[in-house]
Each structure stands twice: as structure tokens, then as C-alpha cells.
Tab-separated table of N, CA and C in Angstrom:
chain	number	residue	atom	x	y	z
A	1	MET	N	0.471	-0.964	-0.313
A	1	MET	CA	-0.135	0.363	0.004
A	1	MET	C	0.728	1.844	-0.557
A	2	SER	N	2.088	1.103	0.832
A	2	SER	CA	2.834	1.878	0.837
A	2	SER	C	3.629	2.776	-0.601
A	3	LEU	N	3.948	1.847	-1.442
A	3	LEU	CA	4.137	2.182	-2.859
A	3	LEU	C	3.373	2.240	-3.386
A	4	ILE	N	1.768	2.225	-3.328
A	4	ILE	CA	1.035	2.989	-4.345
A	4	ILE	C	1.228	4.213	-3.911
A	5	SER	N	1.078	4.614	-3.001
A	5	SER	CA	0.598	6.104	-1.828
A	5	SER	C	1.784	6.588	-2.240
A	6	ASN	N	3.346	6.251	-2.147
A	6	ASN	CA	4.541	6.765	-3.156
A	6	ASN	C	4.828	7.144	-4.358
A	7	ARG	N	3.790	6.120	-5.057
A	7	ARG	CA	4.294	6.593	-6.519
A	7	ARG	C	3.013	8.035	-6.982
A	8	PHE	N	0.899	8.052	-5.982
A	8	PHE	CA	1.236	8.284	-6.680
A	8	PHE	C	1.639	10.017	-5.842
A	9	THR	N	2.286	9.907	-4.765
A	9	THR	CA	2.717	10.923	-3.862
A	9	THR	C	3.543	11.790	-4.745
A	10	LEU	N	5.050	11.324	-6.077
A	10	LEU	CA	5.483	11.863	-7.121
A	10	LEU	C	4.682	11.853	-7.793
A	11	TYR	N	3.939	11.220	-8.127
A	11	TYR	CA	3.356	11.873	-9.690
A	11	TYR	C	2.421	13.472	-9.531
A	12	LEU	N	1.672	13.224	-7.802
A	12	LEU	CA	1.474	14.522	-7.493
A	12	LEU	C	2.169	15.828	-8.099
A	13	GLU	N	3.635	14.959	-7.161
A	13	GLU	CA	4.724	16.304	-6.911
A	13	GLU	C	5.214	17.056	-8.547
A	14	ARG	N	5.377	15.594	-9.193
A	14	ARG	CA	5.612	16.471	-10.688
A	14	ARG	C	4.912	17.182	-11.255
A	15	PHE	N	3.233	16.651	-11.072
A	15	PHE	CA	2.648	17.200	-11.629
A	15	PHE	C	2.304	18.948	-10.947
A	16	ARG	N	2.732	19.065	-9.487
A	16	ARG	CA	2.661	19.864	-9.436
A	16	ARG	C	4.222	21.161	-9.948
A	17	LYS	N	5.037	20.537	-9.938
A	17	LYS	CA	6.122	21.481	-10.669
A	17	LYS	C	6.601	21.460	-12.522
A	18	SER	N	5.354	20.514	-12.751
A	18	SER	CA	5.278	20.911	-14.558
A	18	SER	C	4.390	22.281	-14.693
A	19	GLU	N	5.283	22.836	-15.828
A	19	GLU	CA	4.892	24.228	-16.173
A	19	GLU	C	3.794	23.858	-17.447
A	20	SER	N	4.429	22.571	-18.335
A	20	SER	CA	3.865	22.778	-19.777
A	20	SER	C	2.048	23.265	-20.071
A	21	GLY	N	1.402	23.100	-18.858
A	21	GLY	CA	-0.129	24.133	-19.001
A	21	GLY	C	0.083	24.988	-18.962
A	22	SER	N	0.747	25.648	-18.758
A	22	SER	CA	0.227	27.416	-17.928
A	22	SER	C	-0.161	27.865	-18.611
A	23	SER	N	0.058	27.827	-20.273
A	23	SER	CA	-0.690	28.990	-21.272
A	23	SER	C	-1.775	28.488	-21.066
A	24	THR	N	-2.351	26.797	-21.240
A	24	THR	CA	-3.664	26.809	-20.823
A	24	THR	C	-4.086	27.734	-20.409
A	25	LEU	N	-4.052	27.467	-19.085
A	25	LEU	CA	-4.413	28.434	-18.156
A	25	LEU	C	-5.152	30.349	-18.410
A	26	GLU	N	-3.503	30.166	-19.100
A	26	GLU	CA	-4.037	31.789	-19.520
A	26	GLU	C	-4.926	32.646	-20.248
A	27	ALA	N	-5.058	31.054	-21.348
A	27	ALA	CA	-5.705	31.829	-22.459
A	27	ALA	C	-7.393	31.153	-22.066
A	28	LEU	N	-7.249	30.180	-20.998
A	28	LEU	CA	-8.884	30.329	-20.466
A	28	LEU	C	-8.830	31.070	-19.893
A	29	ILE	N	-8.233	32.461	-19.077
A	29	ILE	CA	-8.380	33.493	-19.177
A	29	ILE	C	-9.594	34.355	-19.525
A	30	TRP	N	-8.170	34.583	-20.876
A	30	TRP	CA	-8.637	36.084	-21.517
A	30	TRP	C	-9.349	35.784	-22.640
A	31	VAL	N	-9.091	34.422	-23.154
A	31	VAL	CA	-9.576	34.771	-24.656
A	31	VAL	C	-11.473	34.758	-24.866
A	32	PRO	N	-12.235	34.462	-23.023
A	32	PRO	CA	-13.534	34.909	-23.058
A	32	PRO	C	-13.807	36.633	-22.999
A	33	ILE	N	-13.022	37.187	-22.978
A	33	ILE	CA	-12.750	38.513	-22.539
A	33	ILE	C	-11.993	38.715	-23.936
A	34	ILE	N	-11.278	38.451	-23.946
A	34	ILE	CA	-11.211	39.034	-25.918
A	34	ILE	C	-12.568	39.062	-26.745
A	35	VAL	N	-13.505	37.478	-26.514
A	35	VAL	CA	-14.345	37.476	-27.229
A	35	VAL	C	-15.259	38.164	-27.659
A	36	TYR	N	-15.819	38.502	-25.987
A	36	TYR	CA	-16.764	39.981	-25.266
A	36	TYR	C	-16.378	40.965	-25.678
A	37	LEU	N	-15.508	41.954	-25.806
A	37	LEU	CA	-14.672	43.177	-26.396
A	37	LEU	C	-15.324	42.288	-27.480
A	38	MET	N	-14.964	41.651	-28.439
A	38	MET	CA	-15.348	41.008	-29.959
A	38	MET	C	-16.790	41.769	-30.628
A	39	THR	N	-17.095	41.092	-29.665
A	39	THR	CA	-18.882	40.955	-29.769
A	39	THR	C	-19.587	42.476	-29.567
A	40	MET	N	-18.753	43.757	-28.460
A	40	MET	CA	-19.232	45.256	-27.707
A	40	MET	C	-18.848	45.719	-29.326
A	41	ILE	N	-17.280	45.855	-29.853
A	41	ILE	CA	-17.443	46.187	-30.914
A	41	ILE	C	-18.107	45.826	-32.267
A	42	ALA	N	-18.067	44.733	-32.217
A	42	ALA	CA	-19.451	44.896	-33.356
A	42	ALA	C	-20.521	45.131	-33.166
A	43	ASP	N	-21.035	44.956	-31.799
A	43	ASP	CA	-22.030	45.993	-31.552
A	43	ASP	C	-22.018	47.310	-32.110
A	44	PHE	N	-21.483	47.865	-31.385
A	44	PHE	CA	-21.513	49.556	-31.535
A	44	PHE	C	-21.125	50.011	-33.278
A	45	SER	N	-20.352	48.867	-33.564
A	45	SER	CA	-20.159	48.930	-35.041
A	45	SER	C	-21.581	49.263	-36.135
A	46	PHE	N	-22.620	47.858	-35.762
A	46	PHE	CA	-23.480	48.129	-36.154
A	46	PHE	C	-24.545	49.495	-35.804
A	47	VAL	N	-24.911	49.891	-34.766
A	47	VAL	CA	-25.355	50.610	-34.519
A	47	VAL	C	-24.774	52.320	-34.992
A	48	PHE	N	-23.288	52.364	-35.110
A	48	PHE	CA	-23.211	53.155	-36.107
A	48	PHE	C	-23.527	53.466	-37.855
A	49	TYR	N	-23.289	51.596	-38.058
A	49	TYR	CA	-23.728	51.842	-39.557
A	49	TYR	C	-25.317	51.680	-39.669
A	50	GLY	N	-25.925	51.503	-38.821
A	50	GLY	CA	-27.521	51.748	-38.450
A	50	GLY	C	-27.496	52.869	-39.062
A	51	LYS	N	-26.783	53.637	-37.829
A	51	LYS	CA	-27.134	55.019	-37.648
A	51	LYS	C	-27.002	55.618	-39.368
A	52	ALA	N	-25.774	55.764	-40.177
A	52	ALA	CA	-25.762	56.008	-41.081
A	52	ALA	C	-26.028	55.782	-42.087
A	53	GLN	N	-26.923	54.749	-42.516
A	53	GLN	CA	-28.146	54.265	-43.310
A	53	GLN	C	-29.891	55.036	-42.736
A	54	ALA	N	-29.540	55.106	-41.465
A	54	ALA	CA	-30.746	56.059	-41.745
A	54	ALA	C	-30.961	57.093	-41.709
A	55	LEU	N	-29.557	57.442	-41.361
A	55	LEU	CA	-29.478	59.364	-42.046
A	55	LEU	C	-29.778	59.375	-43.626
A	56	ARG	N	-29.092	58.491	-43.746
A	56	ARG	CA	-28.962	58.273	-46.092
A	56	ARG	C	-30.363	58.338	-46.554
A	57	LEU	N	-31.604	57.701	-45.372
A	57	LEU	CA	-33.207	57.192	-45.736
A	57	LEU	C	-33.828	58.847	-45.237
A	58	VAL	N	-33.029	59.086	-44.583
A	58	VAL	CA	-34.456	60.302	-43.783
A	58	VAL	C	-33.728	61.795	-44.661
A	59	GLN	N	-32.891	61.429	-45.551
A	59	GLN	CA	-31.900	62.666	-46.339
A	59	GLN	C	-33.028	62.259	-48.260
A	60	ASP	N	-32.826	61.162	-47.899
A	60	ASP	CA	-33.128	61.026	-49.261
A	60	ASP	C	-35.073	61.393	-49.408
A	61	SER	N	-35.439	60.896	-48.229
A	61	SER	CA	-37.018	61.216	-48.341
A	61	SER	C	-37.492	62.850	-48.104
A	62	ASN	N	-36.639	63.282	-47.630
A	62	ASN	CA	-36.918	64.913	-47.719
A	62	ASN	C	-36.617	65.739	-49.170
A	63	ARG	N	-34.948	65.374	-49.610
A	63	ARG	CA	-34.699	65.381	-50.868
A	63	ARG	C	-35.976	65.277	-51.697
A	64	ALA	N	-37.281	64.173	-51.281
A	64	ALA	CA	-37.768	63.532	-52.439
A	64	ALA	C	-38.929	64.905	-52.038
A	65	LEU	N	-39.295	65.515	-51.104
A	65	LEU	CA	-40.193	66.300	-50.872
A	65	LEU	C	-39.617	67.261	-51.698
A	66	SER	N	-38.199	67.810	-51.044
A	66	SER	CA	-37.943	69.412	-51.654
A	66	SER	C	-38.319	69.418	-53.596
A	67	VAL	N	-38.088	68.695	-54.269
A	67	VAL	CA	-38.289	68.362	-55.985
A	67	VAL	C	-39.589	67.613	-55.772
A	68	GLY	N	-40.159	67.498	-55.482
A	68	GLY	CA	-41.679	67.353	-55.849
A	68	GLY	C	-42.155	65.529	-55.669
A	69	HIS	N	-41.343	64.830	-55.454
A	69	HIS	CA	-41.537	63.741	-55.978
A	69	HIS	C	-42.873	63.434	-54.772
A	70	VAL	N	-42.910	63.751	-53.722
A	70	VAL	CA	-43.951	63.330	-52.810
A	70	VAL	C	-44.573	64.663	-52.967
A	71	ALA	N	-45.536	64.455	-51.812
A	71	ALA	CA	-46.759	66.250	-51.715
A	71	ALA	C	-46.539	66.562	-50.384
A	72	THR	N	-46.415	65.889	-49.450
A	72	THR	CA	-46.816	66.327	-48.136
A	72	THR	C	-45.727	65.864	-47.561
A	73	THR	N	-45.645	66.041	-45.767
A	73	THR	CA	-44.632	65.943	-44.732
A	73	THR	C	-45.322	63.872	-44.319
A	74	ASP	N	-46.783	63.846	-44.474
A	74	ASP	CA	-47.248	63.062	-44.120
A	74	ASP	C	-46.591	61.968	-44.835
A	75	GLU	N	-46.326	62.088	-46.672
A	75	GLU	CA	-45.643	60.903	-46.864
A	75	GLU	C	-43.988	60.453	-47.097
A	76	VAL	N	-43.397	62.000	-46.206
A	76	VAL	CA	-42.430	61.449	-45.786
A	76	VAL	C	-41.618	60.830	-45.255
A	77	GLU	N	-43.001	60.883	-44.101
A	77	GLU	CA	-42.495	59.877	-43.044
A	77	GLU	C	-43.001	58.721	-43.385
A	78	ASN	N	-43.957	58.754	-44.469
A	78	ASN	CA	-44.892	57.437	-44.646
A	78	ASN	C	-43.091	56.584	-45.080
A	79	LEU	N	-42.433	57.165	-46.226
A	79	LEU	CA	-40.885	56.767	-46.642
A	79	LEU	C	-40.660	56.232	-45.438
A	80	VAL	N	-39.830	57.203	-44.726
A	80	VAL	CA	-38.939	57.556	-43.380
A	80	VAL	C	-39.812	55.715	-43.248
A	81	ARG	N	-40.377	55.957	-42.342
A	81	ARG	CA	-41.252	54.933	-41.721
A	81	ARG	C	-41.435	53.079	-42.434
A	82	THR	N	-41.102	52.950	-43.834
A	82	THR	CA	-41.395	51.979	-44.695
A	82	THR	C	-39.701	51.447	-44.411
A	83	GLY	N	-39.111	52.043	-44.787
A	83	GLY	CA	-37.322	52.216	-45.063
A	83	GLY	C	-37.081	51.545	-44.129
A	84	MET	N	-37.443	52.020	-42.335
A	84	MET	CA	-36.730	51.511	-41.266
A	84	MET	C	-37.838	50.145	-40.562
A	85	SER	N	-38.852	49.736	-41.042
A	85	SER	CA	-39.668	49.049	-40.664
A	85	SER	C	-38.662	47.876	-40.885
A	86	HIS	N	-37.716	47.358	-41.772
A	86	HIS	CA	-37.224	46.109	-41.186
A	86	HIS	C	-36.087	45.919	-40.126
A	87	VAL	N	-36.025	47.222	-39.631
A	87	VAL	CA	-34.438	47.244	-38.348
A	87	VAL	C	-36.159	47.571	-36.653
A	88	SER	N	-37.268	48.565	-37.243
A	88	SER	CA	-37.528	48.504	-35.487
A	88	SER	C	-39.282	49.297	-35.873
A	89	GLU	N	-39.806	48.888	-35.465
A	89	GLU	CA	-41.574	49.467	-35.211
A	89	GLU	C	-41.477	49.886	-34.497
A	90	GLN	N	-40.821	50.360	-33.068
A	90	GLN	CA	-40.377	51.293	-32.181
A	90	GLN	C	-39.943	52.438	-32.731
A	91	LEU	N	-40.280	53.111	-33.325
A	91	LEU	CA	-40.251	54.451	-33.897
A	91	LEU	C	-40.416	55.932	-34.604
A	92	SER	N	-40.283	56.696	-33.957
A	92	SER	CA	-40.995	58.061	-34.378
A	92	SER	C	-40.663	59.418	-35.326
A	93	VAL	N	-41.093	59.532	-36.453
A	93	VAL	CA	-40.882	59.954	-37.326
A	93	VAL	C	-41.454	61.632	-37.312
A	94	THR	N	-41.392	62.602	-37.381
A	94	THR	CA	-41.692	64.196	-37.157
A	94	THR	C	-41.520	65.130	-38.808
A	95	THR	N	-41.655	65.344	-39.216
A	95	THR	CA	-41.588	65.852	-40.663
A	95	THR	C	-42.043	67.075	-40.703
A	96	THR	N	-41.410	68.919	-40.861
A	96	THR	CA	-42.001	69.615	-40.379
A	96	THR	C	-41.274	70.746	-41.755
A	97	VAL	N	-42.165	71.427	-42.004
A	97	VAL	CA	-41.429	72.437	-43.318
A	97	VAL	C	-41.725	74.385	-42.765
A	98	THR	N	-40.834	74.657	-42.294
A	98	THR	CA	-41.011	75.919	-41.444
A	98	THR	C	-40.173	76.826	-42.787
A	99	SER	N	-40.644	77.741	-42.924
A	99	SER	CA	-39.478	79.097	-44.017
A	99	SER	C	-39.066	78.301	-45.087
A	100	GLY	N	-39.645	77.871	-45.622
A	100	GLY	CA	-38.323	77.113	-46.759
A	100	GLY	C	-37.573	76.049	-46.494
A	101	ILE	N	-37.543	75.161	-44.975
A	101	ILE	CA	-36.516	74.595	-44.580
A	101	ILE	C	-37.499	72.876	-44.148
A	102	ILE	N	-37.247	71.873	-44.745
A	102	ILE	CA	-37.492	71.012	-44.209
A	102	ILE	C	-36.881	70.260	-43.650
A	103	LYS	N	-37.114	70.046	-42.108
A	103	LYS	CA	-36.690	69.087	-41.431
A	103	LYS	C	-37.731	67.406	-41.331
A	104	THR	N	-36.888	66.733	-41.098
A	104	THR	CA	-36.872	65.458	-40.103
A	104	THR	C	-36.696	65.123	-39.300
A	105	VAL	N	-36.966	64.350	-37.891
A	105	VAL	CA	-36.354	64.123	-37.075
A	105	VAL	C	-37.085	62.309	-36.803
A	106	LEU	N	-35.910	61.390	-36.766
A	106	LEU	CA	-35.956	60.070	-36.285
A	106	LEU	C	-35.332	59.802	-35.048
A	107	THR	N	-36.270	58.770	-34.532
A	107	THR	CA	-35.457	58.490	-33.143
A	107	THR	C	-35.983	56.610	-32.880
A	108	LEU	N	-34.939	55.899	-32.523
A	108	LEU	CA	-35.875	54.546	-32.190
A	108	LEU	C	-34.374	54.447	-31.768
A	109	PRO	N	-34.633	53.367	-31.284
A	109	PRO	CA	-34.409	52.796	-29.848
A	109	PRO	C	-32.771	52.021	-30.651
A	110	ALA	N	-31.577	52.476	-29.881
A	110	ALA	CA	-30.047	51.698	-30.388
A	110	ALA	C	-29.863	50.429	-30.689
A	111	SER	N	-30.896	49.704	-29.998
A	111	SER	CA	-30.859	48.286	-29.189
A	111	SER	C	-31.280	47.524	-30.720
A	112	SER	N	-32.055	48.785	-31.340
A	112	SER	CA	-32.587	47.303	-32.947
A	112	SER	C	-31.807	47.478	-33.839
A	113	PHE	N	-30.615	47.995	-33.482
A	113	PHE	CA	-29.406	47.586	-34.659
A	113	PHE	C	-28.270	46.591	-34.224
A	114	THR	N	-28.635	46.459	-33.024
A	114	THR	CA	-27.788	45.513	-32.451
A	114	THR	C	-27.825	44.161	-33.109
A	115	SER	N	-26.882	42.985	-33.131
A	115	SER	CA	-26.856	41.409	-33.157
A	115	SER	C	-26.771	40.986	-31.743
A	116	VAL	N	-25.826	41.678	-31.425
A	116	VAL	CA	-25.666	40.388	-30.051
A	116	VAL	C	-26.650	41.232	-29.275
A	117	GLY	N	-26.259	42.327	-28.639
A	117	GLY	CA	-26.844	42.431	-27.632
A	117	GLY	C	-25.554	42.348	-26.792
A	118	ALA	N	-24.508	42.769	-26.918
A	118	ALA	CA	-23.021	42.428	-25.514
A	118	ALA	C	-23.117	43.759	-24.687
A	119	VAL	N	-23.582	44.635	-25.562
A	119	VAL	CA	-23.585	45.954	-24.486
A	119	VAL	C	-25.322	46.754	-23.749
A	120	PRO	N	-25.191	45.735	-22.310
A	120	PRO	CA	-26.173	46.360	-21.902
A	120	PRO	C	-27.098	47.382	-21.576
A	121	GLY	N	-26.223	48.434	-21.861
A	121	GLY	CA	-26.748	50.141	-21.810
A	121	GLY	C	-27.329	50.275	-22.755
A	122	LEU	N	-26.890	49.905	-23.583
A	122	LEU	CA	-27.590	50.048	-25.365
A	122	LEU	C	-29.522	49.881	-24.966
A	123	SER	N	-29.247	49.389	-24.523
A	123	SER	CA	-30.919	48.964	-24.580
A	123	SER	C	-31.835	50.110	-23.818
A	124	ASN	N	-31.219	50.908	-23.534
A	124	ASN	CA	-31.990	52.169	-22.111
A	124	ASN	C	-31.308	53.467	-23.040
A	125	VAL	N	-31.016	53.578	-25.176
A	125	VAL	CA	-30.483	54.944	-25.228
A	125	VAL	C	-31.319	54.774	-27.020
A	126	ASP	N	-31.508	55.610	-26.903
A	126	ASP	CA	-32.520	56.226	-28.239
A	126	ASP	C	-31.107	57.065	-29.006
A	127	VAL	N	-31.876	56.393	-30.695
A	127	VAL	CA	-30.804	56.958	-31.363
A	127	VAL	C	-32.059	58.186	-32.591
A	128	THR	N	-31.150	59.482	-31.930
A	128	THR	CA	-32.302	60.410	-33.115
A	128	THR	C	-31.292	60.966	-34.276
A	129	ILE	N	-31.511	61.113	-35.544
A	129	ILE	CA	-31.339	61.109	-36.557
A	129	ILE	C	-32.447	62.413	-37.161
A	130	ALA	N	-31.579	63.566	-37.772
A	130	ALA	CA	-32.270	64.566	-38.196
A	130	ALA	C	-31.320	65.050	-38.696
A	131	SER	N	-32.476	65.857	-40.301
A	131	SER	CA	-32.023	65.857	-40.892
A	131	SER	C	-32.738	67.248	-41.930
A	132	GLN	N	-31.831	68.834	-42.940
A	132	GLN	CA	-32.563	69.247	-42.603
A	132	GLN	C	-32.501	70.037	-43.920
A	133	HIS	N	-33.593	70.237	-45.095
A	133	HIS	CA	-32.755	70.741	-46.109
A	133	HIS	C	-33.923	72.045	-46.679
A	134	PHE	N	-33.667	72.274	-47.750
A	134	PHE	CA	-34.243	73.154	-48.424
A	134	PHE	C	-35.116	72.388	-48.877
A	135	LEU	N	-36.601	73.199	-49.131
A	135	LEU	CA	-37.498	73.525	-49.927
A	135	LEU	C	-36.791	74.346	-51.837
A	136	GLU	N	-37.212	73.152	-52.645
A	136	GLU	CA	-36.668	73.697	-54.008
A	136	GLU	C	-38.075	73.802	-54.852
A	137	GLN	N	-38.884	74.168	-54.375
A	137	GLN	CA	-39.952	74.486	-55.210
A	137	GLN	C	-40.980	75.577	-55.030
């Protein structure tokens, strides 16, 4: 019995002194952190990309009213709602014409642009896109 316990003790001693698995332990600690940071970067990138797309849509809709492709501010708002329907249904669009300037404001939750949802604070943030355009008619 003492022979088995001596072998086991020697095995445990060799295992304790061995450094062959030390990089595995470091990778086990750092890889989840790096993956989480990458998903956060991806979520922020999707938010900025979605904001750029929404701004382009709002500008195009204002331009359509400016050159006469649509006749009323309600049609501009419908264009924006239709263009953003694939992103979120929780949006608000307001278009006004004052002193020959068309102004459209679009507000929607930032979380509607994210893919993973790695940033929990984005669920409470709204993205507001505003664009102004001169009425050319």
C-alpha cells in the first residue's frame, strides 16, 4: 500500500512542478474576455452603420419632398417608416416645413441595430437622426 501511495505522491509532485499547461490556463482566462470585447465592438459598429443608413434614408426622403416626388410631410414620414420597418417598429418620425426648410427627425432605440446585445446599456439609449433640407419648389 505504501508503494502505491509513494507513486501517487511522486505523480502529484511532478504534476505540481510541471509548467507545461500554464499557457492553457492563461488562454482560459483571456479568451472569453477578448471574445466579449469583440462582440461589443461588433454591436457598436452595427449601431453606427445603422445610424448612417437611417440618416441617408431621412436625407433622401427630405430630398423627395424638396423636388416634388412626394407632396406632403405625411408621405415623407411614411417613406421613412417604410424604409426603417425592417429595423424597428418602435420609431417616431416627425417632418415639418418651416420657412422653406424641411426638417425630419427620426428616433428609434439603439438596441434595434445591435446583433448580439453584448452592451446592456444600449437597451436604454435612443438614436436620434435629424436632417434639414431646403425646399426647392
